[in-house]
GROMACS .gro file of N, CA, C and O in nm:
model
  496
    1GLN      N    1   2.552   4.134  -0.681
    1GLN     CA    2   2.463   4.116  -0.535
    1GLN      C    3   2.327   4.117  -0.632
    1GLN      O    4   2.260   4.185  -0.725
    2VAL      N    5   2.221   3.983  -0.590
    2VAL     CA    6   2.084   3.948  -0.643
    2VAL      C    7   2.035   4.050  -0.526
    2VAL      O    8   1.994   4.025  -0.432
    3ARG      N    9   1.932   4.127  -0.603
    3ARG     CA   10   1.810   4.200  -0.567
    3ARG      C   11   1.721   4.141  -0.554
    3ARG      O   12   1.631   4.211  -0.691
    4LEU      N   13   1.587   4.090  -0.507
    4LEU     CA   14   1.470   4.004  -0.592
    4LEU      C   15   1.396   4.113  -0.537
    4LEU      O   16   1.382   4.166  -0.420
    5VAL      N   17   1.281   4.157  -0.630
    5VAL     CA   18   1.178   4.266  -0.602
    5VAL      C   19   1.039   4.174  -0.653
    5VAL      O   20   1.029   4.140  -0.754
    6GLU      N   21   0.983   4.129  -0.509
    6GLU     CA   22   0.807   4.088  -0.553
    6GLU      C   23   0.751   4.168  -0.606
    6GLU      O   24   0.737   4.353  -0.560
    7SER      N   25   0.587   4.180  -0.681
    7SER     CA   26   0.454   4.255  -0.720
    7SER      C   27   0.404   4.133  -0.752
    7SER      O   28   0.427   4.012  -0.794
    8GLY      N   29   0.278   4.193  -0.786
    8GLY     CA   30   0.171   4.105  -0.805
    8GLY      C   31   0.017   4.068  -0.694
    8GLY      O   32  -0.071   4.049  -0.692
    9GLY      N   33   0.080   4.119  -0.569
    9GLY     CA   34   0.028   4.061  -0.457
    9GLY      C   35  -0.119   4.177  -0.445
    9GLY      O   36  -0.140   4.275  -0.532
   10GLY      N   37  -0.201   4.134  -0.366
   10GLY     CA   38  -0.336   4.198  -0.393
   10GLY      C   39  -0.451   4.123  -0.290
   10GLY      O   40  -0.403   4.017  -0.215
   11LEU      N   41  -0.524   4.194  -0.317
   11LEU     CA   42  -0.671   4.122  -0.249
   11LEU      C   43  -0.773   4.041  -0.364
   11LEU      O   44  -0.831   4.125  -0.442
   12VAL      N   45  -0.822   3.949  -0.316
   12VAL     CA   46  -0.858   3.850  -0.421
   12VAL      C   47  -0.964   3.751  -0.361
   12VAL      O   48  -0.970   3.706  -0.226
   13GLN      N   49  -1.076   3.767  -0.371
   13GLN     CA   50  -1.191   3.681  -0.362
   13GLN      C   51  -1.147   3.507  -0.378
   13GLN      O   52  -1.068   3.456  -0.457
   14ALA      N   53  -1.200   3.437  -0.286
   14ALA     CA   54  -1.169   3.279  -0.281
   14ALA      C   55  -1.204   3.245  -0.432
   14ALA      O   56  -1.361   3.300  -0.432
   15GLY      N   57  -1.142   3.157  -0.468
   15GLY     CA   58  -1.176   3.085  -0.634
   15GLY      C   59  -1.086   3.158  -0.731
   15GLY      O   60  -1.116   3.151  -0.893
   16GLY      N   61  -1.052   3.296  -0.698
   16GLY     CA   62  -1.001   3.390  -0.778
   16GLY      C   63  -0.860   3.380  -0.823
   16GLY      O   64  -0.762   3.260  -0.772
   17SER      N   65  -0.797   3.415  -0.917
   17SER     CA   66  -0.648   3.424  -0.931
   17SER      C   67  -0.543   3.553  -0.938
   17SER      O   68  -0.633   3.666  -0.928
   18LEU      N   69  -0.402   3.553  -0.947
   18LEU     CA   70  -0.305   3.609  -0.899
   18LEU      C   71  -0.216   3.586  -0.951
   18LEU      O   72  -0.182   3.447  -0.970
   19ARG      N   73  -0.151   3.713  -1.035
   19ARG     CA   74   0.032   3.594  -1.084
   19ARG      C   75   0.122   3.772  -0.998
   19ARG      O   76   0.139   3.832  -1.035
   20LEU      N   77   0.181   3.632  -0.872
   20LEU     CA   78   0.325   3.688  -0.854
   20LEU      C   79   0.431   3.745  -0.986
   20LEU      O   80   0.469   3.587  -1.016
   21SER      N   81   0.499   3.834  -0.952
   21SER     CA   82   0.618   3.831  -1.026
   21SER      C   83   0.696   3.851  -0.943
   21SER      O   84   0.738   3.896  -0.795
   22CYS      N   85   0.856   3.816  -0.985
   22CYS     CA   86   0.975   3.836  -0.857
   22CYS      C   87   1.068   3.867  -1.031
   22CYS      O   88   1.136   3.810  -1.108
   23ALA      N   89   1.171   3.995  -0.964
   23ALA     CA   90   1.236   4.038  -1.086
   23ALA      C   91   1.364   4.084  -0.979
   23ALA      O   92   1.353   4.081  -0.882
   24SER      N   93   1.497   4.034  -1.065
   24SER     CA   94   1.616   4.108  -0.987
   24SER      C   95   1.704   4.219  -1.050
   24SER      O   96   1.677   4.261  -1.159
   25SER      N   97   1.658   4.329  -0.944
   25SER     CA   98   1.685   4.478  -0.983
   25SER      C   99   1.844   4.512  -0.987
   25SER      O  100   1.917   4.595  -0.998
   26GLY      N  101   1.960   4.355  -1.003
   26GLY     CA  102   2.069   4.427  -0.958
   26GLY      C  103   2.065   4.284  -1.073
   26GLY      O  104   2.097   4.246  -1.145
   27ARG      N  105   2.221   4.177  -1.031
   27ARG     CA  106   2.269   4.076  -1.106
   27ARG      C  107   2.132   4.005  -1.160
   27ARG      O  108   2.071   3.970  -1.088
   28SER      N  109   2.174   3.931  -1.240
   28SER     CA  110   2.103   3.802  -1.315
   28SER      C  111   2.049   3.713  -1.254
   28SER      O  112   2.124   3.696  -1.201
   29ILE      N  113   1.912   3.662  -1.282
   29ILE     CA  114   1.929   3.518  -1.235
   29ILE      C  115   1.932   3.445  -1.277
   29ILE      O  116   1.874   3.313  -1.268
   30SER      N  117   1.937   3.415  -1.392
   30SER     CA  118   1.938   3.339  -1.513
   30SER      C  119   2.041   3.211  -1.454
   30SER      O  120   1.976   3.075  -1.509
   31GLY      N  121   2.170   3.217  -1.356
   31GLY     CA  122   2.202   3.077  -1.333
   31GLY      C  123   2.130   3.039  -1.251
   31GLY      O  124   2.168   2.900  -1.180
   32TYR      N  125   2.037   3.111  -1.147
   32TYR     CA  126   1.959   3.040  -1.035
   32TYR      C  127   1.826   2.944  -1.009
   32TYR      O  128   1.784   3.008  -1.082
   33ALA      N  129   1.844   2.836  -0.914
   33ALA     CA  130   1.660   2.861  -0.924
   33ALA      C  131   1.644   2.896  -0.820
   33ALA      O  132   1.708   2.991  -0.748
   34MET      N  133   1.499   2.937  -0.839
   34MET     CA  134   1.427   2.997  -0.771
   34MET      C  135   1.312   2.959  -0.711
   34MET      O  136   1.222   2.813  -0.724
   35GLY      N  137   1.279   2.994  -0.582
   35GLY     CA  138   1.190   2.908  -0.550
   35GLY      C  139   1.040   3.036  -0.456
   35GLY      O  140   1.125   3.166  -0.496
   36TRP      N  141   0.929   2.970  -0.452
   36TRP     CA  142   0.876   3.059  -0.398
   36TRP      C  143   0.828   2.998  -0.184
   36TRP      O  144   0.808   2.913  -0.219
   37PHE      N  145   0.784   3.093  -0.154
   37PHE     CA  146   0.773   3.066  -0.028
   37PHE      C  147   0.681   3.155   0.055
   37PHE      O  148   0.681   3.213  -0.009
   38ARG      N  149   0.577   3.098   0.113
   38ARG     CA  150   0.489   3.199   0.211
   38ARG      C  151   0.504   3.209   0.399
   38ARG      O  152   0.551   3.068   0.420
   39GLN      N  153   0.469   3.320   0.424
   39GLN     CA  154   0.445   3.335   0.594
   39GLN      C  155   0.311   3.397   0.651
   39GLN      O  156   0.270   3.503   0.530
   40ALA      N  157   0.248   3.286   0.677
   40ALA     CA  158   0.088   3.371   0.739
   40ALA      C  159   0.135   3.415   0.859
   40ALA      O  160   0.195   3.370   0.962
   41PRO      N  161   0.042   3.500   0.905
   41PRO     CA  162   0.036   3.596   1.044
   41PRO      C  163   0.045   3.428   1.149
   41PRO      O  164  -0.084   3.351   1.145
   42GLY      N  165   0.133   3.419   1.235
   42GLY     CA  166   0.163   3.381   1.363
   42GLY      C  167   0.173   3.208   1.290
   42GLY      O  168   0.161   3.109   1.397
   43LYS      N  169   0.245   3.203   1.198
   43LYS     CA  170   0.319   3.057   1.155
   43LYS      C  171   0.446   3.048   1.081
   43LYS      O  172   0.476   3.181   1.078
   44GLU      N  173   0.512   2.936   1.083
   44GLU     CA  174   0.646   2.967   1.027
   44GLU      C  175   0.651   2.981   0.864
   44GLU      O  176   0.524   2.917   0.807
   45ARG      N  177   0.708   3.039   0.825
   45ARG     CA  178   0.763   3.048   0.676
   45ARG      C  179   0.714   2.930   0.625
   45ARG      O  180   0.799   2.813   0.649
   46GLU      N  181   0.676   2.878   0.483
   46GLU     CA  182   0.615   2.727   0.394
   46GLU      C  183   0.699   2.757   0.278
   46GLU      O  184   0.701   2.855   0.200
   47PHE      N  185   0.732   2.662   0.233
   47PHE     CA  186   0.753   2.608   0.097
   47PHE      C  187   0.612   2.623   0.001
   47PHE      O  188   0.555   2.574   0.047
   48VAL      N  189   0.698   2.706  -0.087
   48VAL     CA  190   0.549   2.675  -0.197
   48VAL      C  191   0.563   2.623  -0.314
   48VAL      O  192   0.501   2.548  -0.349
   49ALA      N  193   0.650   2.629  -0.374
   49ALA     CA  194   0.733   2.627  -0.533
   49ALA      C  195   0.841   2.675  -0.537
   49ALA      O  196   0.893   2.702  -0.500
   50THR      N  197   0.946   2.607  -0.648
   50THR     CA  198   1.061   2.597  -0.717
   50THR      C  199   1.063   2.574  -0.818
   50THR      O  200   1.009   2.470  -0.905
   51ILE      N  201   1.178   2.611  -0.872
   51ILE     CA  202   1.181   2.588  -1.028
   51ILE      C  203   1.352   2.575  -1.053
   51ILE      O  204   1.412   2.675  -0.977
   52SER      N  205   1.351   2.493  -1.181
   52SER     CA  206   1.544   2.487  -1.182
   52SER      C  207   1.592   2.590  -1.241
   52SER      O  208   1.509   2.697  -1.347
   53TRP      N  209   1.737   2.632  -1.261
   53TRP     CA  210   1.783   2.746  -1.369
   53TRP      C  211   1.737   2.762  -1.519
   53TRP      O  212   1.729   2.852  -1.522
   54ASP      N  213   1.699   2.644  -1.553
   54ASP     CA  214   1.638   2.642  -1.688
   54ASP      C  215   1.500   2.671  -1.706
   54ASP      O  216   1.480   2.612  -1.859
   55GLY      N  217   1.406   2.582  -1.598
   55GLY     CA  218   1.310   2.628  -1.604
   55GLY      C  219   1.278   2.455  -1.624
   55GLY      O  220   1.143   2.418  -1.663
   56GLY      N  221   1.335   2.350  -1.608
   56GLY     CA  222   1.314   2.200  -1.656
   56GLY      C  223   1.244   2.163  -1.570
   56GLY      O  224   1.200   2.052  -1.605
   57SER      N  225   1.280   2.144  -1.462
   57SER     CA  226   1.241   2.139  -1.314
   57SER      C  227   1.121   2.200  -1.224
   57SER      O  228   1.190   2.333  -1.252
   58THR      N  229   1.018   2.156  -1.220
   58THR     CA  230   0.948   2.221  -1.085
   58THR      C  231   0.947   2.119  -0.938
   58THR      O  232   0.887   1.996  -0.989
   59ASP      N  233   0.878   2.212  -0.850
   59ASP     CA  234   0.825   2.119  -0.758
   59ASP      C  235   0.739   2.233  -0.697
   59ASP      O  236   0.767   2.331  -0.649
   60TYR      N  237   0.612   2.158  -0.598
   60TYR     CA  238   0.538   2.209  -0.558
   60TYR      C  239   0.528   2.163  -0.432
   60TYR      O  240   0.494   2.018  -0.432
   61ALA      N  241   0.433   2.250  -0.310
   61ALA     CA  242   0.371   2.201  -0.197
   61ALA      C  243   0.272   2.136  -0.241
   61ALA      O  244   0.208   2.172  -0.315
   62ASP      N  245   0.259   1.999  -0.151
   62ASP     CA  246   0.099   1.954  -0.156
   62ASP      C  247   0.005   2.051  -0.155
   62ASP      O  248  -0.131   2.002  -0.255
   63SER      N  249  -0.007   2.111  -0.080
   63SER     CA  250  -0.120   2.217  -0.096
   63SER      C  251  -0.155   2.313  -0.160
   63SER      O  252  -0.287   2.347  -0.208
   64VAL      N  253  -0.070   2.326  -0.268
   64VAL     CA  254  -0.101   2.412  -0.391
   64VAL      C  255  -0.057   2.312  -0.466
   64VAL      O  256  -0.111   2.387  -0.639
   65LYS      N  257  -0.070   2.191  -0.554
   65LYS     CA  258   0.012   2.137  -0.667
   65LYS      C  259  -0.162   2.105  -0.716
   65LYS      O  260  -0.274   2.101  -0.682
   66GLY      N  261  -0.150   2.200  -0.871
   66GLY     CA  262  -0.284   2.164  -0.950
   66GLY      C  263  -0.328   2.281  -0.987
   66GLY      O  264  -0.434   2.283  -1.031
   67ARG      N  265  -0.283   2.411  -0.841
   67ARG     CA  266  -0.357   2.501  -0.818
   67ARG      C  267  -0.255   2.658  -0.878
   67ARG      O  268  -0.312   2.721  -0.946
   68PHE      N  269  -0.122   2.623  -0.851
   68PHE     CA  270  -0.053   2.743  -0.857
   68PHE      C  271   0.034   2.659  -0.972
   68PHE      O  272   0.083   2.586  -0.972
   69THR      N  273   0.132   2.761  -1.076
   69THR     CA  274   0.171   2.726  -1.130
   69THR      C  275   0.379   2.810  -1.132
   69THR      O  276   0.313   2.951  -1.158
   70ILE      N  277   0.447   2.738  -1.125
   70ILE     CA  278   0.573   2.848  -1.117
   70ILE      C  279   0.638   2.876  -1.244
   70ILE      O  280   0.647   2.752  -1.325
   71SER      N  281   0.732   2.954  -1.283
   71SER     CA  282   0.774   2.914  -1.460
   71SER      C  283   0.844   3.070  -1.434
   71SER      O  284   0.850   3.121  -1.334
   72ARG      N  285   0.957   3.056  -1.576
   72ARG     CA  286   1.043   3.194  -1.533
   72ARG      C  287   1.068   3.209  -1.689
   72ARG      O  288   1.073   3.173  -1.800
   73ASP      N  289   1.066   3.334  -1.700
   73ASP     CA  290   1.114   3.431  -1.822
   73ASP      C  291   1.291   3.466  -1.806
   73ASP      O  292   1.252   3.535  -1.789
   74LEU      N  293   1.370   3.341  -1.896
   74LEU     CA  294   1.505   3.372  -1.908
   74LEU      C  295   1.570   3.501  -1.939
   74LEU      O  296   1.665   3.571  -1.915
   75ALA      N  297   1.469   3.550  -2.072
   75ALA     CA  298   1.463   3.708  -2.143
   75ALA      C  299   1.488   3.789  -2.039
   75ALA      O  300   1.544   3.838  -2.030
   76LYS      N  301   1.370   3.789  -1.957
   76LYS     CA  302   1.308   3.901  -1.925
   76LYS      C  303   1.385   3.867  -1.744
   76LYS      O  304   1.346   3.960  -1.676
   77ASN      N  305   1.473   3.759  -1.696
   77ASN     CA  306   1.494   3.767  -1.603
   77ASN      C  307   1.381   3.792  -1.479
   77ASN      O  308   1.390   3.839  -1.351
   78THR      N  309   1.281   3.728  -1.498
   78THR     CA  310   1.188   3.724  -1.396
   78THR      C  311   1.153   3.555  -1.376
   78THR      O  312   1.156   3.507  -1.483
   79VAL      N  313   1.073   3.568  -1.256
   79VAL     CA  314   1.032   3.459  -1.201
   79VAL      C  315   0.845   3.419  -1.166
   79VAL      O  316   0.792   3.556  -1.128
   80TYR      N  317   0.775   3.358  -1.196
   80TYR     CA  318   0.647   3.416  -1.172
   80TYR      C  319   0.561   3.275  -1.101
   80TYR      O  320   0.595   3.153  -1.146
   81LEU      N  321   0.439   3.312  -1.031
   81LEU     CA  322   0.401   3.240  -0.971
   81LEU      C  323   0.254   3.229  -0.987
   81LEU      O  324   0.162   3.361  -0.960
   82GLN      N  325   0.150   3.159  -1.072
   82GLN     CA  326   0.024   3.169  -1.094
   82GLN      C  327  -0.044   3.113  -1.031
   82GLN      O  328  -0.049   2.989  -1.057
   83MET      N  329  -0.163   3.174  -0.970
   83MET     CA  330  -0.213   3.140  -0.832
   83MET      C  331  -0.380   3.114  -0.910
   83MET      O  332  -0.423   3.211  -0.903
   84ASN      N  333  -0.420   2.985  -0.962
   84ASN     CA  334  -0.550   3.030  -0.948
   84ASN      C  335  -0.625   2.921  -0.801
   84ASN      O  336  -0.564   2.851  -0.766
   85SER      N  337  -0.771   2.917  -0.832
   85SER     CA  338  -0.835   2.887  -0.726
   85SER      C  339  -0.791   2.950  -0.589
   85SER      O  340  -0.772   2.809  -0.511
   86LEU      N  341  -0.793   3.026  -0.566
   86LEU     CA  342  -0.731   3.039  -0.428
   86LEU      C  343  -0.877   3.017  -0.359
   86LEU      O  344  -0.919   3.061  -0.324
   87LYS      N  345  -0.749   2.982  -0.194
   87LYS     CA  346  -0.866   2.973  -0.093
   87LYS      C  347  -0.799   3.098   0.041
   87LYS      O  348  -0.710   3.131   0.001
   88PRO      N  349  -0.909   3.083   0.143
   88PRO     CA  350  -0.813   3.208   0.234
   88PRO      C  351  -0.718   3.155   0.329
   88PRO      O  352  -0.644   3.265   0.383
   89GLU      N  353  -0.674   2.982   0.263
   89GLU     CA  354  -0.543   3.007   0.327
   89GLU      C  355  -0.435   3.011   0.285
   89GLU      O  356  -0.342   2.979   0.340
   90ASP      N  357  -0.471   3.074   0.142
   90ASP     CA  358  -0.337   3.095   0.075
   90ASP      C  359  -0.323   3.243   0.143
   90ASP      O  360  -0.221   3.260   0.064
   91THR      N  361  -0.395   3.298   0.240
   91THR     CA  362  -0.328   3.447   0.236
   91THR      C  363  -0.231   3.444   0.345
   91THR      O  364  -0.177   3.343   0.402
   92ALA      N  365  -0.125   3.473   0.294
   92ALA     CA  366   0.013   3.468   0.372
   92ALA      C  367   0.075   3.673   0.308
   92ALA      O  368   0.108   3.657   0.204
   93VAL      N  369   0.229   3.633   0.343
   93VAL     CA  370   0.324   3.738   0.278
   93VAL      C  371   0.384   3.622   0.145
   93VAL      O  372   0.467   3.517   0.234
   94TYR      N  373   0.386   3.644   0.064
   94TYR     CA  374   0.465   3.594  -0.075
   94TYR      C  375   0.630   3.593  -0.110
   94TYR      O  376   0.635   3.750  -0.116
   95TYR      N  377   0.707   3.525  -0.082
   95TYR     CA  378   0.825   3.582  -0.072
   95TYR      C  379   0.915   3.501  -0.222
   95TYR      O  380   0.870   3.384  -0.204
   96CYS      N  381   0.999   3.501  -0.280
   96CYS     CA  382   1.090   3.453  -0.350
   96CYS      C  383   1.208   3.476  -0.369
   96CYS      O  384   1.232   3.540  -0.228
   97ALA      N  385   1.282   3.353  -0.363
   97ALA     CA  386   1.385   3.343  -0.331
   97ALA      C  387   1.528   3.296  -0.400
   97ALA      O  388   1.444   3.237  -0.501
   98ALA      N  389   1.645   3.314  -0.402
   98ALA     CA  390   1.724   3.229  -0.538
   98ALA      C  391   1.807   3.149  -0.469
   98ALA      O  392   1.888   3.223  -0.386
   99ASP      N  393   1.847   3.048  -0.549
   99ASP     CA  394   1.963   2.947  -0.505
   99ASP      C  395   2.077   2.924  -0.646
   99ASP      O  396   2.019   2.903  -0.671
  100ARG      N  397   2.208   2.965  -0.582
  100ARG     CA  398   2.290   2.987  -0.705
  100ARG      C  399   2.333   2.839  -0.745
  100ARG      O  400   2.353   2.822  -0.860
  101ARG      N  401   2.284   2.720  -0.635
  101ARG     CA  402   2.322   2.584  -0.721
  101ARG      C  403   2.278   2.561  -0.859
  101ARG      O  404   2.293   2.466  -0.879
  102GLY      N  405   2.124   2.614  -0.867
  102GLY     CA  406   2.018   2.590  -0.993
  102GLY      C  407   1.953   2.472  -0.944
  102GLY      O  408   1.856   2.486  -1.056
  103SER      N  409   1.937   2.419  -0.871
  103SER     CA  410   1.828   2.321  -0.880
  103SER      C  411   1.688   2.330  -0.825
  103SER      O  412   1.774   2.402  -0.689
  104VAL      N  413   1.624   2.251  -0.851
  104VAL     CA  414   1.520   2.257  -0.765
  104VAL      C  415   1.526   2.237  -0.609
  104VAL      O  416   1.592   2.130  -0.530
  105LEU      N  417   1.477   2.347  -0.495
  105LEU     CA  418   1.532   2.352  -0.408
  105LEU      C  419   1.405   2.352  -0.314
  105LEU      O  420   1.310   2.424  -0.300
  106ARG      N  421   1.351   2.236  -0.191
  106ARG     CA  422   1.260   2.311  -0.092
  106ARG      C  423   1.297   2.369   0.025
  106ARG      O  424   1.225   2.459   0.105
  107VAL      N  425   1.416   2.382   0.076
  107VAL     CA  426   1.461   2.421   0.188
  107VAL      C  427   1.470   2.568   0.201
  107VAL      O  428   1.564   2.602   0.128
  108GLY      N  429   1.387   2.643   0.276
  108GLY     CA  430   1.416   2.777   0.242
  108GLY      C  431   1.549   2.839   0.338
  108GLY      O  432   1.603   2.950   0.259
  109LEU      N  433   1.643   2.779   0.398
  109LEU     CA  434   1.734   2.830   0.436
  109LEU      C  435   1.882   2.783   0.356
  109LEU      O  436   1.947   2.848   0.389
  110ALA      N  437   1.867   2.712   0.240
  110ALA     CA  438   1.946   2.688   0.178
  110ALA      C  439   1.938   2.842   0.080
  110ALA      O  440   2.043   2.811   0.000
  111TYR      N  441   1.886   2.895   0.051
  111TYR     CA  442   1.917   2.967  -0.063
  111TYR      C  443   1.928   3.136   0.013
  111TYR      O  444   1.975   3.155   0.073
  112ASP      N  445   2.022   3.163  -0.107
  112ASP     CA  446   2.085   3.301  -0.085
  112ASP      C  447   2.025   3.392  -0.066
  112ASP      O  448   2.109   3.509   0.028
  113TYR      N  449   1.923   3.423  -0.145
  113TYR     CA  450   1.825   3.604  -0.147
  113TYR      C  451   1.713   3.558  -0.164
  113TYR      O  452   1.665   3.474  -0.202
  114TRP      N  453   1.675   3.662  -0.084
  114TRP     CA  454   1.499   3.704  -0.072
  114TRP      C  455   1.514   3.822  -0.088
  114TRP      O  456   1.506   3.925  -0.101
  115GLY      N  457   1.340   3.837  -0.114
  115GLY     CA  458   1.301   3.948  -0.173
  115GLY      C  459   1.231   3.988  -0.020
  115GLY      O  460   1.286   3.934   0.068
  116GLN      N  461   1.143   4.125  -0.055
  116GLN     CA  462   1.108   4.148   0.058
  116GLN      C  463   0.915   4.117   0.073
  116GLN      O  464   0.906   4.137   0.202
  117GLY      N  465   0.920   4.059   0.032
  117GLY     CA  466   0.738   3.967   0.063
  117GLY      C  467   0.643   4.044  -0.048
  117GLY      O  468   0.697   4.182  -0.057
  118THR      N  469   0.518   4.023  -0.059
  118THR     CA  470   0.432   4.092  -0.124
  118THR      C  471   0.323   4.009  -0.069
  118THR      O  472   0.328   3.873  -0.046
  119GLN      N  473   0.234   4.097   0.020
  119GLN     CA  474   0.091   4.037   0.078
  119GLN      C  475  -0.033   3.998  -0.038
  119GLN      O  476  -0.056   4.043  -0.114
  120VAL      N  477  -0.040   3.898   0.000
  120VAL     CA  478  -0.176   3.857  -0.089
  120VAL      C  479  -0.286   3.764   0.066
  120VAL      O  480  -0.266   3.761   0.118
  121THR      N  481  -0.405   3.796  -0.025
  121THR     CA  482  -0.507   3.850   0.065
  121THR      C  483  -0.624   3.791   0.043
  121THR      O  484  -0.684   3.808  -0.091
  122VAL      N  485  -0.712   3.635   0.051
  122VAL     CA  486  -0.769   3.598  -0.032
  122VAL      C  487  -0.910   3.592   0.070
  122VAL      O  488  -0.899   3.562   0.207
  123SER      N  489  -1.013   3.643   0.055
  123SER     CA  490  -1.158   3.636   0.123
  123SER      C  491  -1.234   3.563   0.114
  123SER      O  492  -1.250   3.518  -0.007
  124SER      N  493  -1.317   3.564   0.234
  124SER     CA  494  -1.377   3.385   0.155
  124SER      C  495  -1.525   3.483   0.157
  124SER      O  496  -1.551   3.573   0.100
   0.00000   0.00000   0.00000
């Protein structure tokens, strides 16, 4: 069983940075594609970024392209989301997800496992 745990959220001023981490406390995620999604109050969950099982492919939502970077450390069984130049509209609960098929994937419903989420709040 893959059990995902996110960390690194918090309160930051606009223009600041945060790095989110996602690790599996159960089975290894080394063969899984990983994704980050977010959900703001009153809004639907939206895709943020995804990375293939080997880190060779990535994809980003247009709203975060150039500001966010997804990466993974296979040895540490952890995926990261580096968020720079944060804006108030980035405020949301951020979730990581794992997909056993291994390729980059934007569709949240296709992911097999989800974490509990970590709150990111960007003040203006």
